[in-house]
PDB file of C-alpha atoms in Angstrom:
ATOM      1  CA  MET A   1      72.660  76.814-150.288  1.00  0.00           C
ATOM      2  CA  ILE A   2      70.785  77.253-153.857  1.00  0.00           C
ATOM      3  CA  THR A   3      69.483  80.656-154.896  1.00  0.00           C
ATOM      4  CA  VAL A   4      65.854  80.630-156.190  1.00  0.00           C
ATOM      5  CA  ILE A   5      64.944  83.259-158.700  1.00  0.00           C
ATOM      6  CA  TYR A   6      61.157  84.279-159.305  1.00  0.00           C
ATOM      7  CA  LEU A   7      60.891  86.184-162.781  1.00  0.00           C
ATOM      8  CA  ALA A   8      58.443  88.655-164.156  1.00  0.00           C
ATOM      9  CA  ARG A   9      54.778  87.803-163.024  1.00  0.00           C
ATOM     10  CA  PHE A  10      56.016  84.966-160.550  1.00  0.00           C
ATOM     11  CA  ALA A  11      57.905  87.698-158.508  1.00  0.00           C
ATOM     12  CA  GLU A  12      54.780  89.796-158.353  1.00  0.00           C
ATOM     13  CA  GLU A  13      52.292  86.855-157.547  1.00  0.00           C
ATOM     14  CA  LEU A  14      54.645  84.972-155.217  1.00  0.00           C
ATOM     15  CA  GLY A  15      55.898  88.474-153.268  1.00  0.00           C
ATOM     16  CA  ARG A  16      59.423  87.837-153.690  1.00  0.00           C
ATOM     17  CA  ALA A  17      62.190  88.309-156.435  1.00  0.00           C
ATOM     18  CA  GLN A  18      64.460  85.576-155.095  1.00  0.00           C
ATOM     19  CA  GLU A  19      65.189  83.609-152.061  1.00  0.00           C
ATOM     20  CA  GLN A  20      68.355  81.602-150.507  1.00  0.00           C
ATOM     21  CA  LEU A  21      67.398  77.965-149.320  1.00  0.00           C
ATOM     22  CA  PRO A  22      69.466  75.378-147.935  1.00  0.00           C
ATOM     23  CA  LEU A  23      70.269  72.568-150.423  1.00  0.00           C
ATOM     24  CA  ASN A  24      67.636  69.918-148.855  1.00  0.00           C
ATOM     25  CA  PHE A  25      66.580  69.159-152.431  1.00  0.00           C
ATOM     26  CA  THR A  26      68.242  66.524-154.903  1.00  0.00           C
ATOM     27  CA  ASP A  27      66.590  67.955-157.908  1.00  0.00           C
ATOM     28  CA  THR A  28      64.261  70.151-159.407  1.00  0.00           C
ATOM     29  CA  ASN A  29      61.149  67.932-158.950  1.00  0.00           C
ATOM     30  CA  THR A  30      61.631  67.929-155.044  1.00  0.00           C
ATOM     31  CA  LEU A  31      62.292  71.673-154.947  1.00  0.00           C
ATOM     32  CA  LEU A  32      58.980  72.326-156.863  1.00  0.00           C
ATOM     33  CA  SER A  33      57.050  70.130-154.625  1.00  0.00           C
ATOM     34  CA  HIS A  34      58.621  71.770-151.622  1.00  0.00           C
ATOM     35  CA  LEU A  35      57.485  75.208-152.918  1.00  0.00           C
ATOM     36  CA  ARG A  36      54.113  73.867-153.543  1.00  0.00           C
ATOM     37  CA  GLN A  37      53.606  72.893-150.107  1.00  0.00           C
ATOM     38  CA  ARG A  38      53.645  76.633-149.046  1.00  0.00           C
ATOM     39  CA  GLY A  39      49.870  76.707-149.836  1.00  0.00           C
ATOM     40  CA  LYS A  40      48.407  79.346-151.989  1.00  0.00           C
ATOM     41  CA  PRO A  41      49.266  81.196-154.302  1.00  0.00           C
ATOM     42  CA  TRP A  42      52.524  78.764-154.464  1.00  0.00           C
ATOM     43  CA  GLN A  43      50.346  75.641-155.362  1.00  0.00           C
ATOM     44  CA  GLN A  44      48.389  77.839-158.141  1.00  0.00           C
ATOM     45  CA  VAL A  45      51.498  79.532-159.715  1.00  0.00           C
ATOM     46  CA  LEU A  46      53.693  76.315-159.864  1.00  0.00           C
ATOM     47  CA  ALA A  47      50.875  73.496-160.366  1.00  0.00           C
ATOM     48  CA  GLU A  48      52.265  70.754-162.488  1.00  0.00           C
ATOM     49  CA  GLY A  49      49.965  71.373-165.402  1.00  0.00           C
ATOM     50  CA  ASN A  50      51.051  74.895-165.906  1.00  0.00           C
ATOM     51  CA  VAL A  51      53.446  76.069-168.408  1.00  0.00           C
ATOM     52  CA  TYR A  52      56.778  77.716-167.154  1.00  0.00           C
ATOM     53  CA  LYS A  53      60.464  77.088-167.746  1.00  0.00           C
ATOM     54  CA  ILE A  54      63.134  76.088-165.256  1.00  0.00           C
ATOM     55  CA  ALA A  55      66.862  77.473-165.727  1.00  0.00           C
ATOM     56  CA  VAL A  56      69.603  75.995-163.817  1.00  0.00           C
ATOM     57  CA  ASN A  57      72.579  77.974-163.849  1.00  0.00           C
ATOM     58  CA  ASN A  58      71.414  80.178-166.900  1.00  0.00           C
ATOM     59  CA  VAL A  59      70.489  77.002-168.874  1.00  0.00           C
ATOM     60  CA  ILE A  60      66.963  76.118-169.732  1.00  0.00           C
ATOM     61  CA  ARG A  61      66.531  72.699-168.459  1.00  0.00           C
ATOM     62  CA  HIS A  62      63.698  70.076-169.681  1.00  0.00           C
ATOM     63  CA  GLY A  63      62.594  67.531-167.336  1.00  0.00           C
ATOM     64  CA  ASN A  64      63.966  66.805-163.764  1.00  0.00           C
ATOM     65  CA  THR A  65      67.603  68.139-163.261  1.00  0.00           C
ATOM     66  CA  SER A  66      70.090  67.435-160.209  1.00  0.00           C
ATOM     67  CA  LEU A  67      70.914  70.128-158.057  1.00  0.00           C
ATOM     68  CA  GLN A  68      74.249  71.093-156.112  1.00  0.00           C
ATOM     69  CA  ASP A  69      75.340  73.533-153.464  1.00  0.00           C
ATOM     70  CA  GLY A  70      75.477  77.102-155.244  1.00  0.00           C
ATOM     71  CA  ASP A  71      73.317  76.294-157.883  1.00  0.00           C
ATOM     72  CA  SER A  72      70.902  79.277-159.130  1.00  0.00           C
ATOM     73  CA  ILE A  73      67.575  78.047-160.178  1.00  0.00           C
ATOM     74  CA  ALA A  74      65.189  80.632-162.169  1.00  0.00           C
ATOM     75  CA  LEU A  75      61.366  80.040-162.600  1.00  0.00           C
ATOM     76  CA  LEU A  76      60.336  81.694-165.719  1.00  0.00           C
ATOM     77  CA  PRO A  77      56.738  82.327-166.700  1.00  0.00           C
ATOM     78  CA  PRO A  78      55.321  82.089-170.112  1.00  0.00           C
ATOM     79  CA  VAL A  79      56.181  85.236-172.031  1.00  0.00           C
ATOM     80  CA  THR A  80      53.669  86.914-174.351  1.00  0.00           C
ATOM     81  CA  GLY A  81      54.249  90.164-176.355  1.00  0.00           C
ATOM     82  CA  GLY A  82      53.860  91.798-179.815  1.00  0.00           C
TER      83      GLY A  82
END
């Protein structure tokens, strides 16, 4: 199992803060592809052209990252503020 955590506005727009999924994904790209297949708003929020970060086990990752059983994957929207 993996835990997917949706932070800030992602939690609001997707209607959940986190979920447990079976490890049916070899990497973050296949996970994101699976999530986008859920339809709207998933396709819009996680569109390939959108800017957001992915953390695996509390470390920001750049590019595709392999996933292992027990991993925690956080999806972080862009942050603005002053």
